[in-house]
mmCIF file of C-alpha atoms in Angstrom:
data_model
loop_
_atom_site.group_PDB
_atom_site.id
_atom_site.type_symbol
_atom_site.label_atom_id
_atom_site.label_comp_id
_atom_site.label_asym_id
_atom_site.label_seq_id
_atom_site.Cartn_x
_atom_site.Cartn_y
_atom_site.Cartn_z
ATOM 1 C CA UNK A 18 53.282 -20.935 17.608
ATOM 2 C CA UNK A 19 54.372 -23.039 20.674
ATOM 3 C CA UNK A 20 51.554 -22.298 23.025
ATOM 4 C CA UNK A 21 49.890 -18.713 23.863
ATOM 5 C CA UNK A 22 52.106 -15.632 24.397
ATOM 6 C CA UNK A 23 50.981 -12.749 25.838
ATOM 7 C CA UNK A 24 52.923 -9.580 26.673
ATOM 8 C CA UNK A 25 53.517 -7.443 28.871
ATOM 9 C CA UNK A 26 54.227 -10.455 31.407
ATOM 10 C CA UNK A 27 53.929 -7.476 34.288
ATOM 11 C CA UNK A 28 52.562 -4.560 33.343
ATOM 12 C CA UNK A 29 52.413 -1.562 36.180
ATOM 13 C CA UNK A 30 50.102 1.873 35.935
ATOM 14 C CA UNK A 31 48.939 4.723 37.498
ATOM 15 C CA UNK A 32 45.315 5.294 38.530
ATOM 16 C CA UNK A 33 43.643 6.828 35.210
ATOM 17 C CA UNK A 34 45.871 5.685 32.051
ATOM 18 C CA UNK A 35 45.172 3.458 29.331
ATOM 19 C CA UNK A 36 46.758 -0.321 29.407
ATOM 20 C CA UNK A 37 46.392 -2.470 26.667
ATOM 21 C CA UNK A 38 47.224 -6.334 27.092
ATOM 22 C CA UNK A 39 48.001 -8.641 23.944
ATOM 23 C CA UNK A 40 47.274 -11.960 23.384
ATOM 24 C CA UNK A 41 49.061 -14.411 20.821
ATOM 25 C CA UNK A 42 46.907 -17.528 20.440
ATOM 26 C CA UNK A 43 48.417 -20.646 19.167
ATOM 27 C CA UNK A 44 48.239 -20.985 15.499
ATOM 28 C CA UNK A 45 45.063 -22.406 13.993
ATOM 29 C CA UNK A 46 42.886 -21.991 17.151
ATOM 30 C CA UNK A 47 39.583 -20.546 16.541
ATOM 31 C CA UNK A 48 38.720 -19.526 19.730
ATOM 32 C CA UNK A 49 40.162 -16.734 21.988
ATOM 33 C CA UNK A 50 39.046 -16.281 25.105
ATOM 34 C CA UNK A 51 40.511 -13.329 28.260
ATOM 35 C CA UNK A 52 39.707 -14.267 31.839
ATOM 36 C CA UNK A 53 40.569 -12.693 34.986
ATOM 37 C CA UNK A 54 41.936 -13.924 37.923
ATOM 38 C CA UNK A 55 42.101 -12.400 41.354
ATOM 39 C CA UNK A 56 44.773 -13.476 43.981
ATOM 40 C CA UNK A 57 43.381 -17.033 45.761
ATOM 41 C CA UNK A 58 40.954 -16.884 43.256
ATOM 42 C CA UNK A 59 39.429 -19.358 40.384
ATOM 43 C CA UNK A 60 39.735 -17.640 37.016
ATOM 44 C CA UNK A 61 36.627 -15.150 36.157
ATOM 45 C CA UNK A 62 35.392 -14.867 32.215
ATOM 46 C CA UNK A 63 35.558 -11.643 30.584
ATOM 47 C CA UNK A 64 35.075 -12.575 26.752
ATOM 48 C CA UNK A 65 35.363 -14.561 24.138
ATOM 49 C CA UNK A 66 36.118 -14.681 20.011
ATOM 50 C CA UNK A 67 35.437 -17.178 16.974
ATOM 51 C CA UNK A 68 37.729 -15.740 14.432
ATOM 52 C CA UNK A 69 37.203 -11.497 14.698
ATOM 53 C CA UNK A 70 33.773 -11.678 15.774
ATOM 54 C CA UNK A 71 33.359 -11.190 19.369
ATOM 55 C CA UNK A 72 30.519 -14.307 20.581
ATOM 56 C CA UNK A 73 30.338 -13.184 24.301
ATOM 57 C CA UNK A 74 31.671 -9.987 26.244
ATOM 58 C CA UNK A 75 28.848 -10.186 28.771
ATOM 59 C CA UNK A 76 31.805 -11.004 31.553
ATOM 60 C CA UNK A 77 33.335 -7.023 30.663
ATOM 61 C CA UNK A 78 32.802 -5.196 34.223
ATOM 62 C CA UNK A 79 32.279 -2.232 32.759
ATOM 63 C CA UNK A 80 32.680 0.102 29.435
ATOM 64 C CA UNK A 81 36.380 0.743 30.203
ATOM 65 C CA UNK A 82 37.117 -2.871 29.163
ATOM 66 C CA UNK A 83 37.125 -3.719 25.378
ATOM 67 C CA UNK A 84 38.678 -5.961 23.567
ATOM 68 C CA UNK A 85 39.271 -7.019 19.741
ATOM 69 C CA UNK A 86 40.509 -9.089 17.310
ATOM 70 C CA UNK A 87 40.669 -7.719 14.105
ATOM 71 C CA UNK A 88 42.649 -10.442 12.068
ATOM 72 C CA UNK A 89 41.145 -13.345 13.768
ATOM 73 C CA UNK A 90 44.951 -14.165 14.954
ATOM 74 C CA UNK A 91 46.445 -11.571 17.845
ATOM 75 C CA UNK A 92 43.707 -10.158 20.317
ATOM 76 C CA UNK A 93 43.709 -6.593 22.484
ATOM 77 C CA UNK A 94 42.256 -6.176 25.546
ATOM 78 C CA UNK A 95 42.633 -2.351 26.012
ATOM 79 C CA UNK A 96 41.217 -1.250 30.271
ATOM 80 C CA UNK A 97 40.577 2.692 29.615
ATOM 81 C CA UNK A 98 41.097 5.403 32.949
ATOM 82 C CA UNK A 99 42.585 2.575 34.979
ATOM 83 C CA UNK A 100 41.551 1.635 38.712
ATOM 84 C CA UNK A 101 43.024 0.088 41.600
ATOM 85 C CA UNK A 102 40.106 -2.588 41.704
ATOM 86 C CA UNK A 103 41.583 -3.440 37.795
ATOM 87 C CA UNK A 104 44.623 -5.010 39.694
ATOM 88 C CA UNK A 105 44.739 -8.759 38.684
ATOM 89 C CA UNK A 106 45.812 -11.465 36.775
ATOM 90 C CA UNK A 107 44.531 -11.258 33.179
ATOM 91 C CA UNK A 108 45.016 -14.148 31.263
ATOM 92 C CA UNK A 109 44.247 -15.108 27.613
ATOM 93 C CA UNK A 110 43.456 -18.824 26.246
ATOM 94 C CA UNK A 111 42.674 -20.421 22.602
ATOM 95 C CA UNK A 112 41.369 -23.526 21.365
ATOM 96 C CA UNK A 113 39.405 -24.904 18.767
ATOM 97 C CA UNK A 114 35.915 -24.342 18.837
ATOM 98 C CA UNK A 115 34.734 -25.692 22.395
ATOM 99 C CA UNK A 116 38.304 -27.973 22.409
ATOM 100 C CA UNK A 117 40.296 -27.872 25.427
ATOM 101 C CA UNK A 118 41.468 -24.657 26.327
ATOM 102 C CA UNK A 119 45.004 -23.621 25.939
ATOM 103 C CA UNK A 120 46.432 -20.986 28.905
ATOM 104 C CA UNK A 121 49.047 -18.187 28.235
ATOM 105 C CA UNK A 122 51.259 -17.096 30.902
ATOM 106 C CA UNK A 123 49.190 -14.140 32.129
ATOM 107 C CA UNK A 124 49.655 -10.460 32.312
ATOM 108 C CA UNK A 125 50.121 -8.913 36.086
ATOM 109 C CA UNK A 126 48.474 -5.416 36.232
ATOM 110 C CA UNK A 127 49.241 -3.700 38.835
ATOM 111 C CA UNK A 128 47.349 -0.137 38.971
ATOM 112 C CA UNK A 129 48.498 2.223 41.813
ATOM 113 C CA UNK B 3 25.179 -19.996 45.629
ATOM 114 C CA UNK B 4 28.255 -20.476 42.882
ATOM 115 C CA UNK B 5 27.615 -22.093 40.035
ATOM 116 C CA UNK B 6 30.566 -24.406 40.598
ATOM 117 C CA UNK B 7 31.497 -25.938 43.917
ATOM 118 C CA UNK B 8 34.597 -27.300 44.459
ATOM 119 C CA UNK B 9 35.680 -29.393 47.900
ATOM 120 C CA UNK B 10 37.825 -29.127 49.387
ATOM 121 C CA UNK B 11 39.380 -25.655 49.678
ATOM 122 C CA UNK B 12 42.100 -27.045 51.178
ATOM 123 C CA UNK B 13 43.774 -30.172 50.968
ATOM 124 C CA UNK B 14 47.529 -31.659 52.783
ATOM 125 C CA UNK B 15 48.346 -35.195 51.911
ATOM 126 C CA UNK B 16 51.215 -37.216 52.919
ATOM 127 C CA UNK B 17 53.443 -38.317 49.465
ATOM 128 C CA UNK B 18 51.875 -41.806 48.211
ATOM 129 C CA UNK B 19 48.481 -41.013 49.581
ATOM 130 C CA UNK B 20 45.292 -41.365 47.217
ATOM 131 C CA UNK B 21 43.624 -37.877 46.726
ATOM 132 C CA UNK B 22 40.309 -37.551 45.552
ATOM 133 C CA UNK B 23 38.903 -33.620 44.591
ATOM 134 C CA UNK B 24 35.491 -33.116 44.443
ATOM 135 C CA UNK B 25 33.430 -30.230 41.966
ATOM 136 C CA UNK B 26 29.421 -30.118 42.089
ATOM 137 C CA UNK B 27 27.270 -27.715 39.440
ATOM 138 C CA UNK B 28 24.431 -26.100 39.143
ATOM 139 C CA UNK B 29 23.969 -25.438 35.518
ATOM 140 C CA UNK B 30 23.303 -27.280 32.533
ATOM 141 C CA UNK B 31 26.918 -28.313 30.704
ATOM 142 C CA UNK B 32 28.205 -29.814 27.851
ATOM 143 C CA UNK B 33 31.647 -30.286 28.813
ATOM 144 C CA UNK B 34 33.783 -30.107 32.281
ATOM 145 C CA UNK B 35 37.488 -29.138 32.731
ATOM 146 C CA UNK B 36 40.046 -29.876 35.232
ATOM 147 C CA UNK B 37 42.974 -27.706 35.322
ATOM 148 C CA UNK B 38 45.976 -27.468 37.172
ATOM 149 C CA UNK B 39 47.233 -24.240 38.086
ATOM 150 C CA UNK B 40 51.402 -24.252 39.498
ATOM 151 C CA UNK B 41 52.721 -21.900 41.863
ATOM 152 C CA UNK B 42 54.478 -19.926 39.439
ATOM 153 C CA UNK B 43 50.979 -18.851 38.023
ATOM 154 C CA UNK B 44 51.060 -21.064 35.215
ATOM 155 C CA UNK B 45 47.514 -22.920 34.102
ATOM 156 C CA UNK B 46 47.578 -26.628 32.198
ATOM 157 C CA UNK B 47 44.100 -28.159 31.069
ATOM 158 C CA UNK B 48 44.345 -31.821 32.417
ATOM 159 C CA UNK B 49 40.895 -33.007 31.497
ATOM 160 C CA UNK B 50 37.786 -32.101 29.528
ATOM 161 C CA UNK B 51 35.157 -34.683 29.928
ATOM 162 C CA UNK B 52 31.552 -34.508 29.242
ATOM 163 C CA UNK B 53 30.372 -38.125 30.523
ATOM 164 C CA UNK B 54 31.992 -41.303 32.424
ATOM 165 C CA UNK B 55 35.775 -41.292 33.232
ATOM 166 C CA UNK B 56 39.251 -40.555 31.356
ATOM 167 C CA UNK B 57 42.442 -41.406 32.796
ATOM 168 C CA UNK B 58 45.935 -39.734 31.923
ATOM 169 C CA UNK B 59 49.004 -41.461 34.242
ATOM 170 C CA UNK B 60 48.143 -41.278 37.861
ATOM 171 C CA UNK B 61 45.414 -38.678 37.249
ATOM 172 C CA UNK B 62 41.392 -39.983 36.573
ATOM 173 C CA UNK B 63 38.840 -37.548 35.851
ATOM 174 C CA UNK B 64 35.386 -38.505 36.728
ATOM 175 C CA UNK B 65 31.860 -37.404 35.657
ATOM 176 C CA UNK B 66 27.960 -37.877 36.844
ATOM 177 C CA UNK B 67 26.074 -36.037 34.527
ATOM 178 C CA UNK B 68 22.500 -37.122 36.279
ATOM 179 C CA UNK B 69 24.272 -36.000 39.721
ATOM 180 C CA UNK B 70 25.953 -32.901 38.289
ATOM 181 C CA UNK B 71 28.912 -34.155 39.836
ATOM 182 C CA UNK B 72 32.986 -34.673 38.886
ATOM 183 C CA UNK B 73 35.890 -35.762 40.814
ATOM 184 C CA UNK B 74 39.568 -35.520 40.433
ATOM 185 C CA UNK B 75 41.520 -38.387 42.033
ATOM 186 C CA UNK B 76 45.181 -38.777 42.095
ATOM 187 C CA UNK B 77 46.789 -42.014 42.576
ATOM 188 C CA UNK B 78 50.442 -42.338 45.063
ATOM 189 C CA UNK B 79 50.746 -38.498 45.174
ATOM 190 C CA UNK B 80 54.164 -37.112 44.847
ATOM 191 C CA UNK B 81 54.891 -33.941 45.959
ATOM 192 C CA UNK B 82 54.976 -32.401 42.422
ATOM 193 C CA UNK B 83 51.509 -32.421 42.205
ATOM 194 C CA UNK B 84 51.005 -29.942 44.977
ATOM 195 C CA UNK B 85 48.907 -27.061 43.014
ATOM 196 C CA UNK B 86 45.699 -25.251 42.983
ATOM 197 C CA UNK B 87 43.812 -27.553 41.210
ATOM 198 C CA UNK B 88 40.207 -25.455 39.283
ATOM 199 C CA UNK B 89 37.268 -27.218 38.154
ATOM 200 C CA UNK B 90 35.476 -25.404 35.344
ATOM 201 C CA UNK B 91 31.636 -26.088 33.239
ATOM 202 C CA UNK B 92 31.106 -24.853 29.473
ATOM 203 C CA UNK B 93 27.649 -24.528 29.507
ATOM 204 C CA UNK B 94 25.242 -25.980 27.598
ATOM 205 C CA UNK B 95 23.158 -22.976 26.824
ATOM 206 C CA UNK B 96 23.480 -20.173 24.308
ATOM 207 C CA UNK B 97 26.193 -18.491 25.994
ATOM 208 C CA UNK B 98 28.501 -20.641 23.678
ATOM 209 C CA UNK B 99 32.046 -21.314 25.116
ATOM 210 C CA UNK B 100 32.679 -19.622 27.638
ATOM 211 C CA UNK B 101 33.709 -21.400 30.689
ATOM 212 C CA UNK B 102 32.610 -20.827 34.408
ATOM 213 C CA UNK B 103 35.004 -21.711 36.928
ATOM 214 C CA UNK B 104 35.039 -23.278 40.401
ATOM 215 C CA UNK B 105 37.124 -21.441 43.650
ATOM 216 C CA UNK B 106 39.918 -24.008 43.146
ATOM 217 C CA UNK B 107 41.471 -26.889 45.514
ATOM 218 C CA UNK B 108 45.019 -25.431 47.070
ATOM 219 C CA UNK B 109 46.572 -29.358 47.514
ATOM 220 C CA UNK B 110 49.966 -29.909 49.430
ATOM 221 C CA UNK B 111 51.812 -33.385 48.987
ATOM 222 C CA UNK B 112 54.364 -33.723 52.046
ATOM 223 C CA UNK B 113 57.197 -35.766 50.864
#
């Protein structure tokens, strides 16, 4: 594709449901990595893929995050029984293995 | 103590001005970003260097691997480059990729 996607661009819950945030890397990229970012601050690593194995997910806060990437292509990152404190900027990247790192647009949660 | 340092937080510069950003580490790295980050939100990888200089237009990228040290300079600012600008390491240990990144540089260009 022409750069990362990722969908929902805004994405807005209540306290306690399920959100899960998708990531379209750019075609041929290896690498897949989520980060989060709060407001006036630098991004913060959650995890990381080569392919569909999942290298790194020490930067998960806590069991509610997972993520995945079955296919090696499109990647989930599913927050379970929401919380206000989830409320950020998540935002996906790809590249090739340790290349530069490609940004998507972001997805806004907002939990209330 | 972060990891990555980055001075200074803030930064206003008249337009034609030379700006010069500054990011220290702590860690061990095999390769250092510069991004720019826009106010709509949007993030764009300027640099990854892992020793001496690189220079794209009016932007240079400088490293000092002994001094764990990089700098971002911009040449006759223009008010389009006002942006958060983030400094981020990939480390050079076993935790593979994944990046670490710096508090980020909010610059201003005045026209």
């Amino acid at each position: 594709g022409a750069g990362v996607s990722q969908s929902p661009r805004y994405k807005v819950t209540k306290r306690g449901q399920d959100v899960a945030l998708r990531c379209d890397p750019i075609s041929g990229h290896v690498s897949l990595y989520w980060y989060r970012q709060a407001l006036g601050q630098g991004p913060e690593f959650l995890t990381y893929f080569n392919y569909e194995a999942q290298q790194d997910k020490s930067g998960l806060p806590n069991d509610r995050f997972s993520a995945e990437r079955p296919e090696g292509s499109i990647s989930t990152l599913t927050i379970q029984r929401t919380e206000q404190r989830d409320s950020a900027m998540y935002r996906c990247a790809s590249s090739f293995v340790k290349g530069e790192q490609y940004f998507g647009p972001g997805t806004r949660l907002t939990v209330t | 103590k972060n990891e990555v340092e980055q001075s200074p937080q803030n930064l206003t510069a008249q337009e034609g001005e030379f700006i010069t950003i500054n990011c220290s580490y702590s860690v061990g790295i095999s390769a250092l970003h510069w991004l720019q980050q826009h106010p709509g939100g949007g993030i764009v990888s300027l640099f990854m260097l892992s020793s001496g200089k690189k220079k794209h237009g009016r932007l240079i990228a400088t490293i000092n691997i002994q001094e764990k040290h990089s700098s971002l300079h911009i040449t006759a600012s223009h008010p389009r480059d006002s942006a958060v600008y983030i400094c981020a390491v990939r480390s050079g240990e076993t935790s593979g990729s994944r990046l670490t990144f710096g508090e980020g540089t909010q610059l201003t260009v005045n026209p």
